[in-house]
Coordinates of C-alpha atoms in Angstrom, one line a residue:
Chain A
M217 CA 121.1 109.2 124.8
S218 CA 121.9 105.6 125.2
T219 CA 121.2 105.6 128.9
E220 CA 117.3 105.5 127.7
V221 CA 118.0 102.5 125.8
L222 CA 119.8 100.8 128.5
R223 CA 117.5 101.6 131.1
T224 CA 115.0 99.4 129.3
K225 CA 116.9 96.4 130.7
P226 CA 118.1 97.5 134.1
R227 CA 119.1 93.9 135.2
R228 CA 121.4 93.5 132.1
S229 CA 123.1 97.2 132.1
R230 CA 125.9 96.2 134.8
L231 CA 126.9 93.2 132.4
H232 CA 126.5 95.4 129.3
R233 CA 128.8 98.0 131.0
R234 CA 131.4 95.3 131.8
E235 CA 131.1 94.2 128.2
H236 CA 131.8 97.9 126.9
Q237 CA 134.7 98.3 129.2
V238 CA 136.2 94.9 128.0
A239 CA 135.7 95.7 124.3
L240 CA 137.3 99.0 124.8
A241 CA 140.3 97.6 126.3
F242 CA 140.6 95.2 123.5
I243 CA 140.4 97.9 120.7
A244 CA 142.1 100.3 122.6
I245 CA 145.6 99.2 121.5
P246 CA 145.1 99.6 117.7
L247 CA 143.3 102.8 118.5
I248 CA 146.2 104.1 120.5
G249 CA 148.5 103.3 117.9
F250 CA 146.5 105.0 115.2
L251 CA 146.6 108.2 117.4
L252 CA 150.3 108.0 118.2
F253 CA 151.8 107.0 115.0
T254 CA 149.2 108.1 112.3
L255 CA 147.0 110.9 113.5
Y256 CA 149.4 112.8 115.6
P257 CA 152.4 112.5 112.9
L258 CA 149.5 113.8 110.3
L259 CA 148.5 117.0 112.2
Y260 CA 152.1 117.7 112.9
S261 CA 152.8 117.4 109.0
V262 CA 150.0 119.8 108.4
Y263 CA 151.6 122.2 110.9
A264 CA 155.1 121.8 109.9
S265 CA 154.1 122.4 106.3
F266 CA 153.4 126.2 107.2
T267 CA 156.7 126.3 108.7
S268 CA 160.5 126.8 108.1
W269 CA 162.1 123.9 109.8
N270 CA 165.4 122.2 109.6
G271 CA 164.8 119.4 112.2
L272 CA 167.3 120.7 114.5
A273 CA 165.8 124.0 115.9
A274 CA 162.1 124.7 116.5
P275 CA 159.9 125.2 113.4
T276 CA 159.1 129.0 112.6
F277 CA 155.9 129.7 110.9
N278 CA 156.2 131.1 107.5
G279 CA 152.6 131.0 106.2
I280 CA 152.2 129.4 102.6
D281 CA 155.8 130.1 101.6
N282 CA 156.5 126.3 101.3
Y283 CA 153.5 125.9 98.9
I284 CA 154.3 128.8 96.9
K285 CA 158.0 127.7 96.6
M286 CA 156.6 124.3 95.5
W287 CA 154.8 125.7 92.7
N288 CA 157.9 127.3 91.5
D289 CA 160.1 124.5 92.1
P290 CA 161.1 122.7 88.7
Y291 CA 162.4 119.7 90.3
F292 CA 159.2 119.2 92.2
L293 CA 157.2 119.7 89.1
K294 CA 159.4 117.4 87.5
A295 CA 159.1 114.7 90.2
M296 CA 155.4 115.1 90.0
W297 CA 155.4 114.6 86.1
N298 CA 157.6 111.6 86.4
T299 CA 155.5 109.9 89.0
L300 CA 152.4 110.6 86.8
F301 CA 154.1 109.3 83.7
M302 CA 155.3 106.1 85.4
M303 CA 151.5 105.2 86.0
I304 CA 151.1 104.6 82.3
G305 CA 151.9 100.8 83.6
I306 CA 148.7 100.6 85.2
P307 CA 146.3 100.2 82.4
I308 CA 149.0 98.1 80.6
G309 CA 149.2 95.7 83.6
L310 CA 145.6 95.6 84.0
V311 CA 145.0 94.4 80.4
L312 CA 147.8 91.9 80.4
S313 CA 146.7 90.5 83.7
M314 CA 143.1 90.2 82.7
A315 CA 144.3 88.2 79.5
L316 CA 146.3 86.0 81.6
A317 CA 143.5 85.2 83.9
L318 CA 141.1 84.5 81.0
G319 CA 143.8 82.0 79.9
L320 CA 144.4 80.4 83.5
N321 CA 140.5 80.1 83.8
R322 CA 140.4 77.3 81.3
K323 CA 139.9 73.7 82.3
M324 CA 143.5 72.4 81.8
R325 CA 146.7 71.2 83.3
G326 CA 149.2 73.3 84.9
T327 CA 147.1 76.2 85.9
T328 CA 148.3 76.0 89.6
F329 CA 151.9 75.9 88.3
F330 CA 151.5 79.0 86.3
R331 CA 149.4 80.9 89.0
T332 CA 152.5 80.2 91.4
V333 CA 155.1 81.0 88.9
Y334 CA 153.5 84.4 87.9
Y335 CA 153.2 85.4 91.6
I336 CA 156.8 84.8 92.5
P337 CA 157.7 88.4 91.4
V338 CA 154.9 89.9 93.7
I339 CA 156.2 88.3 97.0
S340 CA 159.8 89.2 96.1
S341 CA 161.6 91.7 97.9
I342 CA 161.4 95.1 95.9
A343 CA 165.0 96.2 96.9
A344 CA 166.4 92.7 95.4
I345 CA 164.4 93.2 92.4
A346 CA 165.5 96.7 91.8
I347 CA 169.0 95.3 92.1
L348 CA 168.7 92.6 89.8
W349 CA 166.9 94.6 87.2
Q350 CA 169.7 97.3 87.2
W351 CA 171.9 94.6 86.4
A352 CA 169.6 93.5 83.8
Y353 CA 169.2 96.8 82.3
N354 CA 173.0 97.1 81.9
G355 CA 173.6 98.6 78.4
D356 CA 176.5 96.4 77.5
F357 CA 176.0 93.0 79.3
G358 CA 172.5 93.2 80.7
L359 CA 170.1 90.3 80.3
V360 CA 167.5 92.8 78.3
N361 CA 169.8 93.8 75.7
Q362 CA 171.1 90.3 75.4
V363 CA 167.7 89.2 74.6
L364 CA 167.1 92.1 72.1
D365 CA 170.1 91.3 70.5
L366 CA 168.9 87.7 69.7
V367 CA 166.2 89.4 67.7
G368 CA 168.6 91.9 66.2
I369 CA 167.8 95.1 68.0
Q370 CA 170.5 97.2 69.5
G371 CA 169.2 97.9 72.8
P372 CA 169.9 101.3 74.8
N373 CA 171.8 102.1 78.0
W374 CA 168.3 101.9 79.7
L375 CA 169.0 103.4 83.2
A376 CA 171.5 106.1 81.7
D377 CA 169.5 107.6 79.0
K378 CA 166.6 110.2 79.8
D379 CA 164.2 108.9 77.1
T380 CA 164.4 105.0 78.5
V381 CA 164.8 105.4 82.1
K382 CA 161.0 105.8 82.7
P383 CA 160.0 102.9 80.5
A384 CA 162.6 100.7 82.0
L385 CA 160.8 101.5 85.5
I386 CA 157.4 101.0 84.1
I387 CA 158.5 97.5 82.5
M388 CA 159.7 96.3 85.7
A389 CA 156.7 97.5 87.9
T390 CA 154.6 96.0 85.4
W391 CA 156.5 92.5 85.7
K392 CA 156.5 92.6 89.5
G393 CA 152.8 93.5 89.8
L394 CA 151.2 91.2 86.9
G395 CA 150.6 88.2 89.2
Y396 CA 148.8 90.1 91.9
S397 CA 146.2 91.5 89.6
M398 CA 146.1 88.3 87.6
L399 CA 145.1 86.4 90.8
L400 CA 142.4 88.8 91.7
Y401 CA 140.8 88.6 88.4
L402 CA 141.0 84.9 88.3
A403 CA 139.2 84.6 91.6
A404 CA 136.7 87.2 90.3
L405 CA 136.2 85.1 86.8
Q406 CA 135.8 82.0 88.9
S407 CA 132.9 83.6 91.0
V408 CA 130.9 84.5 87.9
P409 CA 127.8 82.3 87.7
R410 CA 128.0 79.8 85.1
Y411 CA 124.4 80.2 84.0
L412 CA 124.9 83.9 82.7
Y413 CA 127.2 82.6 80.0
E414 CA 124.8 79.8 79.3
A415 CA 121.9 82.0 78.9
A416 CA 123.8 84.5 76.9
S417 CA 124.9 81.7 74.6
L418 CA 121.4 80.5 74.0
D419 CA 120.8 83.9 73.1
G420 CA 123.3 83.7 70.3
A421 CA 125.9 86.0 71.9
G422 CA 129.4 85.4 70.5
T423 CA 132.6 85.2 72.9
W424 CA 133.5 88.8 72.6
D425 CA 129.9 89.7 73.5
Q426 CA 129.8 87.7 76.5
F427 CA 133.1 88.9 77.5
R428 CA 132.1 92.7 77.0
N429 CA 128.5 92.3 78.5
I430 CA 129.1 89.5 81.3
T431 CA 132.7 89.2 82.3
L432 CA 134.0 92.8 82.4
P433 CA 130.8 94.2 84.5
M434 CA 131.2 91.2 86.7
V435 CA 134.8 91.7 87.5
R436 CA 134.3 95.5 87.7
P437 CA 134.9 95.7 91.6
V438 CA 138.3 94.0 91.2
T439 CA 139.1 96.6 88.5
F440 CA 138.1 99.4 90.7
F441 CA 140.1 97.8 93.6
L442 CA 143.2 97.5 91.4
V443 CA 143.2 100.9 90.0
V444 CA 142.7 102.5 93.5
T445 CA 145.5 100.4 94.9
S446 CA 147.7 100.9 91.9
I447 CA 147.5 104.6 91.9
I448 CA 147.9 104.9 95.7
G449 CA 151.0 102.3 95.4
G450 CA 152.2 104.1 92.2
S451 CA 152.3 107.5 93.7
Q452 CA 154.5 106.3 96.2
I453 CA 157.1 104.7 94.2
F454 CA 160.7 105.3 95.8
I455 CA 162.5 102.1 96.4
E456 CA 163.2 101.4 92.9
I457 CA 164.4 105.1 92.1
N458 CA 166.7 105.0 95.2
I459 CA 168.4 102.0 94.3
M460 CA 168.4 102.0 90.5
T461 CA 168.9 105.8 89.9
P462 CA 170.2 107.1 93.3
L463 CA 170.7 110.6 91.9
G464 CA 167.1 110.9 90.4
G465 CA 168.4 109.6 87.0
P466 CA 169.9 111.6 83.9
E467 CA 168.5 114.9 83.9
F468 CA 166.3 114.2 87.0
S469 CA 164.1 112.2 84.6
S470 CA 163.4 109.4 87.1
A471 CA 163.0 111.2 90.3
S472 CA 159.6 110.6 91.9
I473 CA 157.8 112.5 94.2
V474 CA 158.5 110.3 97.2
W475 CA 162.1 110.2 96.3
Y476 CA 162.3 114.1 96.2
I477 CA 160.4 114.5 99.5
W478 CA 162.8 112.0 101.2
R479 CA 166.0 113.8 99.7
Q480 CA 164.6 117.2 100.9
A481 CA 163.9 116.0 104.3
F482 CA 166.7 113.7 105.0
N483 CA 169.5 114.9 102.8
N484 CA 169.0 118.4 102.9
L485 CA 167.1 119.0 106.3
H486 CA 164.3 120.9 104.4
M487 CA 161.7 119.3 106.8
G488 CA 159.2 122.1 106.4
Y489 CA 159.4 122.0 102.6
A490 CA 159.3 118.3 102.7
S491 CA 156.3 118.2 104.9
A492 CA 154.3 120.5 102.8
M493 CA 155.1 118.4 99.7
S494 CA 154.1 115.2 101.7
I495 CA 150.7 116.8 102.4
V496 CA 150.1 117.6 99.0
L497 CA 151.0 113.8 98.2
G498 CA 148.6 113.0 100.8
L499 CA 145.9 115.1 99.5
I500 CA 146.2 114.0 96.0
I501 CA 146.0 110.4 97.1
F502 CA 142.8 111.2 99.1
V503 CA 141.2 113.0 96.2
I504 CA 141.7 110.4 93.8
T505 CA 140.4 107.6 96.2
V506 CA 137.3 109.7 96.8
I507 CA 136.7 110.3 92.9
Q508 CA 137.2 106.5 92.6
F509 CA 134.6 105.6 95.2
R510 CA 132.3 108.1 93.6
L511 CA 132.7 106.6 90.2
N512 CA 132.2 103.1 91.6
R513 CA 129.1 103.9 93.2
R514 CA 127.4 105.2 90.1
N515 CA 128.6 101.9 88.4
Q516 CA 127.3 99.7 91.0
F517 CA 124.8 96.9 90.1
S518 CA 124.2 93.5 91.2
I519 CA 122.6 90.3 90.0
D520 CA 120.5 87.9 91.9
Chain B
M44 CA 141.8 74.7 106.3
S45 CA 139.2 73.1 108.4
T46 CA 137.0 75.2 109.8
S47 CA 133.3 74.9 110.5
T48 CA 132.8 78.5 109.4
S49 CA 132.5 79.6 106.0
L50 CA 134.7 82.3 104.6
P51 CA 133.2 85.6 103.6
G52 CA 132.8 86.2 99.9
P53 CA 132.1 83.9 97.0
V54 CA 134.4 81.2 98.2
Q55 CA 133.8 78.6 100.7
A56 CA 136.6 77.6 103.1
G57 CA 138.0 74.2 102.3
A58 CA 137.1 74.4 98.6
P59 CA 140.2 74.8 96.7
L60 CA 139.7 78.4 95.9
L61 CA 141.0 78.6 92.2
D62 CA 140.5 75.0 91.4
P63 CA 140.0 74.6 87.5
Q64 CA 136.8 72.9 88.4
G65 CA 135.3 76.2 89.0
G66 CA 136.2 77.2 85.5
I67 CA 134.2 79.0 83.0
P68 CA 133.3 77.9 79.7
A69 CA 135.0 80.1 77.4
G70 CA 132.0 81.0 75.6
P71 CA 131.0 78.8 72.6
G72 CA 133.4 75.9 72.1
A73 CA 133.5 74.9 75.8
P74 CA 132.6 71.2 76.4
S75 CA 129.3 71.2 78.1
G76 CA 128.9 68.1 80.3
R77 CA 125.1 68.1 79.7
G78 CA 124.9 69.6 76.2
R79 CA 121.6 70.8 75.1
R80 CA 121.2 68.6 72.0
S81 CA 117.8 70.0 71.5
N82 CA 119.2 73.4 70.7
P83 CA 122.2 73.2 68.5
T84 CA 124.0 76.5 68.6
P85 CA 125.4 78.1 65.5
A86 CA 128.8 78.2 67.0
G87 CA 131.2 75.7 65.4
A88 CA 128.7 74.8 62.7
G89 CA 130.5 73.9 59.5
H90 CA 133.7 73.7 61.5
P91 CA 135.6 70.5 60.9
L92 CA 136.5 70.2 64.4
T93 CA 134.2 69.4 67.3
R94 CA 133.7 71.5 70.2
S95 CA 135.9 69.8 72.6
A96 CA 138.6 69.4 70.0
R97 CA 138.7 73.0 69.5
Y98 CA 138.8 73.6 73.3
K99 CA 141.7 71.3 73.5
L100 CA 143.3 73.2 70.8
G101 CA 142.9 76.3 72.6
N102 CA 144.3 74.9 75.8
V103 CA 147.5 74.1 73.8
L104 CA 147.8 77.6 72.5
V105 CA 147.0 79.0 76.1
T106 CA 149.7 76.9 77.6
L107 CA 152.2 78.0 75.1
I108 CA 151.5 81.7 75.7
L109 CA 151.5 81.2 79.5
S110 CA 154.8 79.2 79.1
L111 CA 156.4 82.1 77.4
G112 CA 155.2 84.4 80.0
A113 CA 156.3 82.3 82.7
I114 CA 159.8 82.4 81.1
V115 CA 159.7 86.4 81.2
M116 CA 158.7 86.0 84.9
L117 CA 161.2 83.7 86.0
G118 CA 164.0 84.7 83.6
P119 CA 165.5 87.5 85.5
L120 CA 165.4 85.5 88.8
I121 CA 167.1 82.6 87.0
W122 CA 169.6 85.1 85.6
T123 CA 170.3 86.4 89.2
F124 CA 171.1 83.0 90.4
S125 CA 173.2 82.2 87.3
T126 CA 175.5 85.4 87.7
S127 CA 175.7 84.9 91.4
L128 CA 177.6 81.6 90.3
K129 CA 179.9 83.1 87.8
T130 CA 183.4 84.2 87.9
H131 CA 184.2 87.9 87.6
D132 CA 185.0 87.6 83.9
A133 CA 182.3 85.1 83.0
I134 CA 179.7 87.9 83.4
F135 CA 181.1 89.8 80.5
A136 CA 180.9 86.8 78.2
L137 CA 179.3 87.1 74.8
P138 CA 176.9 85.4 74.1
P139 CA 175.8 85.0 77.7
Q140 CA 176.2 81.9 79.5
W141 CA 172.9 80.8 81.4
I142 CA 175.0 77.8 82.9
P143 CA 178.1 79.2 84.6
D144 CA 181.4 77.6 83.7
P145 CA 183.1 77.1 86.3
V146 CA 180.4 77.2 88.9
M147 CA 181.8 79.5 91.7
W148 CA 180.0 78.4 94.7
D149 CA 182.7 80.3 96.4
N150 CA 181.0 83.7 95.7
Y151 CA 178.4 82.3 98.5
L152 CA 181.1 82.0 100.8
R153 CA 182.7 85.4 100.1
V154 CA 179.4 87.2 100.5
W155 CA 179.4 86.8 104.3
S156 CA 182.7 88.6 104.9
A157 CA 182.0 91.1 102.2
G158 CA 179.5 93.0 104.2
P159 CA 177.2 92.7 107.3
L160 CA 174.8 90.2 105.7
L161 CA 174.5 88.2 108.8
S162 CA 173.6 90.9 111.1
G163 CA 171.1 92.2 108.3
I164 CA 169.4 88.8 108.3
R165 CA 169.2 89.0 112.2
N166 CA 168.0 92.5 112.2
S167 CA 165.2 91.6 109.8
L168 CA 164.2 88.7 111.6
I169 CA 164.0 90.4 114.8
V170 CA 161.9 93.2 113.4
A171 CA 159.5 91.0 111.5
G172 CA 159.5 88.4 114.0
T173 CA 158.5 90.8 116.8
V174 CA 156.1 92.9 114.9
T175 CA 154.1 90.0 113.6
V176 CA 153.8 87.9 116.5
I177 CA 152.8 90.4 118.9
G178 CA 151.0 92.5 116.3
S179 CA 148.9 89.6 115.2
I180 CA 147.7 88.9 118.8
T181 CA 146.8 92.5 119.5
S182 CA 145.1 92.4 116.2
S183 CA 143.0 89.3 116.6
I184 CA 141.8 90.5 119.9
A185 CA 140.7 93.8 118.5
A186 CA 139.2 92.0 115.6
F187 CA 137.2 89.8 118.2
A188 CA 136.0 92.9 119.8
F189 CA 134.8 94.8 116.6
A190 CA 133.1 91.6 115.3
K191 CA 131.5 90.2 118.4
M192 CA 131.3 92.6 121.4
R193 CA 128.9 95.2 122.1
M194 CA 130.2 98.7 122.5
P195 CA 129.0 102.4 121.6
F196 CA 130.7 104.1 118.9
K197 CA 132.4 100.7 117.8
N198 CA 131.8 101.3 114.0
A199 CA 133.0 104.7 114.2
A200 CA 136.3 103.7 115.6
F201 CA 136.6 101.0 113.0
L202 CA 136.0 103.6 110.2
M203 CA 138.5 105.9 111.8
L204 CA 141.2 102.9 111.6
L205 CA 140.1 102.2 108.0
A206 CA 140.6 105.8 107.3
G207 CA 144.1 105.8 108.4
L208 CA 144.9 103.2 105.8
M209 CA 144.4 106.1 103.2
I210 CA 147.2 108.1 104.9
P211 CA 150.4 107.2 102.9
F212 CA 153.5 106.6 105.0
P213 CA 155.6 109.4 103.3
T214 CA 153.0 112.0 104.7
I215 CA 153.6 111.2 108.3
M216 CA 157.4 109.9 108.1
I217 CA 158.9 113.2 108.9
P218 CA 157.0 114.0 112.3
Q219 CA 157.2 110.3 113.1
F220 CA 161.2 110.4 112.6
M221 CA 161.5 113.6 114.7
V222 CA 159.3 111.8 117.4
F223 CA 161.6 108.9 117.5
A224 CA 164.7 111.2 117.1
N225 CA 163.7 113.0 120.2
I226 CA 163.4 110.0 122.3
G227 CA 166.9 108.7 121.1
W228 CA 165.6 105.9 119.2
V229 CA 167.2 106.8 115.8
D230 CA 169.7 103.9 114.6
T231 CA 167.9 101.4 116.7
L232 CA 165.4 98.9 115.6
L233 CA 162.7 100.2 117.8
P234 CA 161.2 102.7 115.4
L235 CA 160.6 99.9 112.9
I236 CA 159.1 97.4 115.7
V237 CA 157.1 99.4 118.2
P238 CA 154.5 100.9 115.7
G239 CA 153.8 97.5 114.4
L240 CA 153.2 96.0 118.1
F241 CA 149.6 98.1 117.9
G242 CA 148.4 96.0 115.4
N243 CA 147.6 96.1 111.6
I244 CA 144.2 97.4 110.3
I245 CA 144.5 95.2 107.3
M246 CA 144.7 92.1 109.5
I247 CA 141.8 93.4 111.9
F248 CA 139.6 94.0 109.0
F249 CA 140.3 90.4 107.4
L250 CA 139.7 88.9 110.8
K251 CA 136.6 91.0 111.5
Q252 CA 135.1 89.7 108.3
Y253 CA 135.9 86.1 109.0
L254 CA 134.5 86.3 112.6
E255 CA 131.2 87.7 111.6
N256 CA 130.4 84.4 110.4
V257 CA 131.1 82.6 113.9
P258 CA 127.8 82.1 115.5
D259 CA 126.9 84.3 118.6
S260 CA 125.2 81.6 120.3
I261 CA 128.6 79.8 121.0
I262 CA 129.9 82.9 122.6
E263 CA 126.7 83.5 124.6
A264 CA 126.8 79.9 125.9
A265 CA 130.3 80.4 126.8
K266 CA 129.6 83.6 128.8
L267 CA 126.8 81.8 130.6
D268 CA 129.3 79.4 131.7
G269 CA 131.2 82.1 133.4
A270 CA 134.0 82.4 130.9
S271 CA 135.9 85.7 130.9
Y272 CA 136.3 87.5 127.5
L273 CA 139.9 86.7 127.3
Q274 CA 139.2 83.0 128.0
I275 CA 136.4 83.1 125.1
F276 CA 139.2 84.6 122.9
F277 CA 141.9 82.1 123.5
R278 CA 139.8 78.8 123.9
L279 CA 137.0 79.5 121.1
I280 CA 137.8 82.5 118.9
F281 CA 141.5 81.8 118.6
P282 CA 141.4 78.3 117.3
A283 CA 138.5 79.1 115.0
I284 CA 140.6 82.0 113.1
R285 CA 143.9 80.2 113.2
P286 CA 143.8 79.4 109.6
A287 CA 142.8 83.0 108.4
M288 CA 145.5 84.2 110.9
A289 CA 148.2 82.2 109.6
A290 CA 147.8 83.7 106.0
Q291 CA 147.6 87.1 107.1
F292 CA 150.6 86.6 109.4
I293 CA 152.9 85.3 106.5
L294 CA 151.7 88.2 104.2
W295 CA 152.4 90.7 107.0
F296 CA 155.8 89.0 108.0
M297 CA 156.8 89.3 104.3
A298 CA 155.7 92.9 103.9
V299 CA 157.9 93.7 107.0
W300 CA 160.8 91.7 105.7
N301 CA 160.7 93.5 102.4
D302 CA 160.2 96.9 103.8
Y303 CA 162.7 99.6 102.8
L304 CA 161.5 103.0 103.3
A305 CA 161.1 103.0 107.2
P306 CA 164.6 101.2 107.6
I307 CA 166.4 103.7 105.2
I308 CA 165.2 106.6 107.4
Y309 CA 166.2 105.3 110.6
L310 CA 169.2 103.0 110.4
N311 CA 172.6 104.3 109.4
T312 CA 175.2 102.0 111.0
P313 CA 175.7 99.1 108.8
E314 CA 175.5 96.6 111.6
K315 CA 172.2 97.9 112.7
Q316 CA 170.7 97.8 109.1
T317 CA 168.0 95.3 108.0
L318 CA 168.9 92.9 105.1
Q319 CA 167.1 94.9 102.3
L320 CA 169.3 98.1 103.3
V321 CA 172.4 95.7 103.4
I322 CA 171.8 94.5 100.0
A323 CA 171.3 97.9 98.7
S324 CA 174.6 99.1 100.2
F325 CA 176.4 96.1 98.6
N326 CA 174.8 97.1 95.3
A327 CA 176.2 100.7 95.6
Q328 CA 179.5 99.2 96.9
Y329 CA 180.5 96.6 94.7
A330 CA 178.7 97.9 91.3
S331 CA 181.8 100.2 90.8
Q332 CA 184.0 97.3 90.9
T333 CA 181.6 95.2 88.6
D334 CA 181.6 92.5 91.2
Y335 CA 178.0 91.4 90.1
P336 CA 178.5 87.8 91.2
L337 CA 178.7 89.0 94.7
I338 CA 175.9 91.6 94.5
M339 CA 173.6 88.8 92.9
A340 CA 174.6 86.3 95.7
A341 CA 173.6 88.8 98.3
S342 CA 170.3 89.4 96.4
F343 CA 169.5 86.0 96.0
I344 CA 170.1 85.4 99.7
A345 CA 167.8 88.1 100.5
L346 CA 165.0 86.7 98.2
L347 CA 165.5 83.1 99.3
P348 CA 163.6 83.0 102.6
V349 CA 160.4 84.6 101.4
L350 CA 160.5 82.4 98.1
I351 CA 160.7 79.3 100.4
V352 CA 157.8 80.6 102.7
F353 CA 155.9 81.3 99.4
I354 CA 156.5 77.9 97.8
V355 CA 155.6 76.0 101.0
F356 CA 152.4 78.2 101.9
Q357 CA 151.4 79.3 98.5
R358 CA 148.0 77.9 98.6
Q359 CA 147.0 79.7 101.8
I360 CA 148.8 82.8 100.6
I361 CA 147.1 82.9 97.3
E362 CA 143.6 82.1 98.8
S363 CA 143.9 84.8 101.3
V364 CA 145.1 87.5 98.8
A365 CA 142.4 86.5 96.4
L366 CA 139.8 87.0 99.2
T367 CA 140.9 90.5 100.2
G368 CA 140.8 91.7 96.7
G369 CA 137.3 90.9 95.7
K370 CA 135.9 93.1 98.6
G371 CA 137.1 96.4 96.8

């Protein structure tokens, strides 16, 4: 197909071929990395999900047994539910970060300072954050309950109570991610053309109207990006669980799906079963992303 | 940031990205430099305060709210540092002390002998350093080829790499682990290093965007002068993308430094573990003895390097992150 095209310029074809070869060599490294460390393991995961495999002997085919087992595994369903529940933090975080970004987008002193401060939890190691929040959530001497004490509220033993362990993790995740969403919103707010507001203001639109009809639509790409990445990230929550509630929490109420996969694979050596669960997780993430992109395409609009 | 090229997206290189200059008037009440006197808006009519006074009042209010938020943001970190300097008994003091008395700097000496903290730091440095230095070179060469060289199926290859971003690590970690187990690499740093050496698609994506703005004519001219592609890359491209690379490099370094799931799968021996695992096992080990000052000292040491890097390079980091997000 391309030979025809190339033959139109016979004198340059050798140069072109040389360029193709060099370019291929340059992109070969990431491509090989992708094939070796992503694609091959992915295909093997798909295969392993239909086998019984303890990681020591060769996998033996067992059809869709793992998937049936999953459907009837109360722990798996609980872990799924927990993971889903902890995503309540996403909309909360978006609203909060939007409000903060609006505040930071004013002409005033100290915005750079605030931006830096709010961003510090984002770059901090999640392991260290989990450790310090575990201490902060301590029922008797933790910082959180000490603060609640000041306003006369008797705080619970956060991580040891099945009703408060998920909210505790949600609060921590929101605290950690706030700066990131805020920063992206702020960048988006600053790229909204001023004349839009000026025009709206001349038409007598109030602050709220302007926010609803100009600001929100203009930052929609960022909202979309944040929703997708937060769901992808949130569905893989693991480190906090592993550190703060190493056994999955009271009555298994903080076990996340990745935590359960990890446990089944590396503690119980149920590699086949864990692979099947990991494929389900991958599919869920894939489907959510595709749906989001579809929705986003429908909402596309541009101004010129 | 002194490049002749302009960054992709709404922001120009060199212009401070999130400068208050670019702010938006917060609807009515914003001080407008060139106020349209011919058209008095109804907003603020009958209000005792002028528009700019109201705006200033709004600023005071917003600053107050943001300051409260900043306390919430920094509180836990300050609490960590404060706890790390307390005596064992002082952590149970009620009401809690924010300023430890006496200050136990001794905790920071104890911590080194209490666990393999030093080897943890060394291992983390080895992993993060090797991956990011070599991986950045492979990524930037690939980005150059993707952006500036002709090749059939180039875009298909790029899309395939991008699709790889959608595959979560947990989905591939089990076979990946088995592969490394079969070649005897478990409990070494190699499984954490080798995959990263092949480059980082996020960095490739970012640098490719950046390079699209470098004019082709420069490269064509260099080609006519008989420069090889590698020479073109190292003499022309590399200096041009260095600022963009630096920010991506730092972000990647911090991500590897903070990584936890891959290390916990591969590393069992305490002396082979990375810093994040070391502090986690500190936590498990000393929590039963309620030796929180020691745990917090170890955690604070783990936080500190990234914190310092961030404070030093915060402008570049924040600009780089703000650029990647808007491209959703």
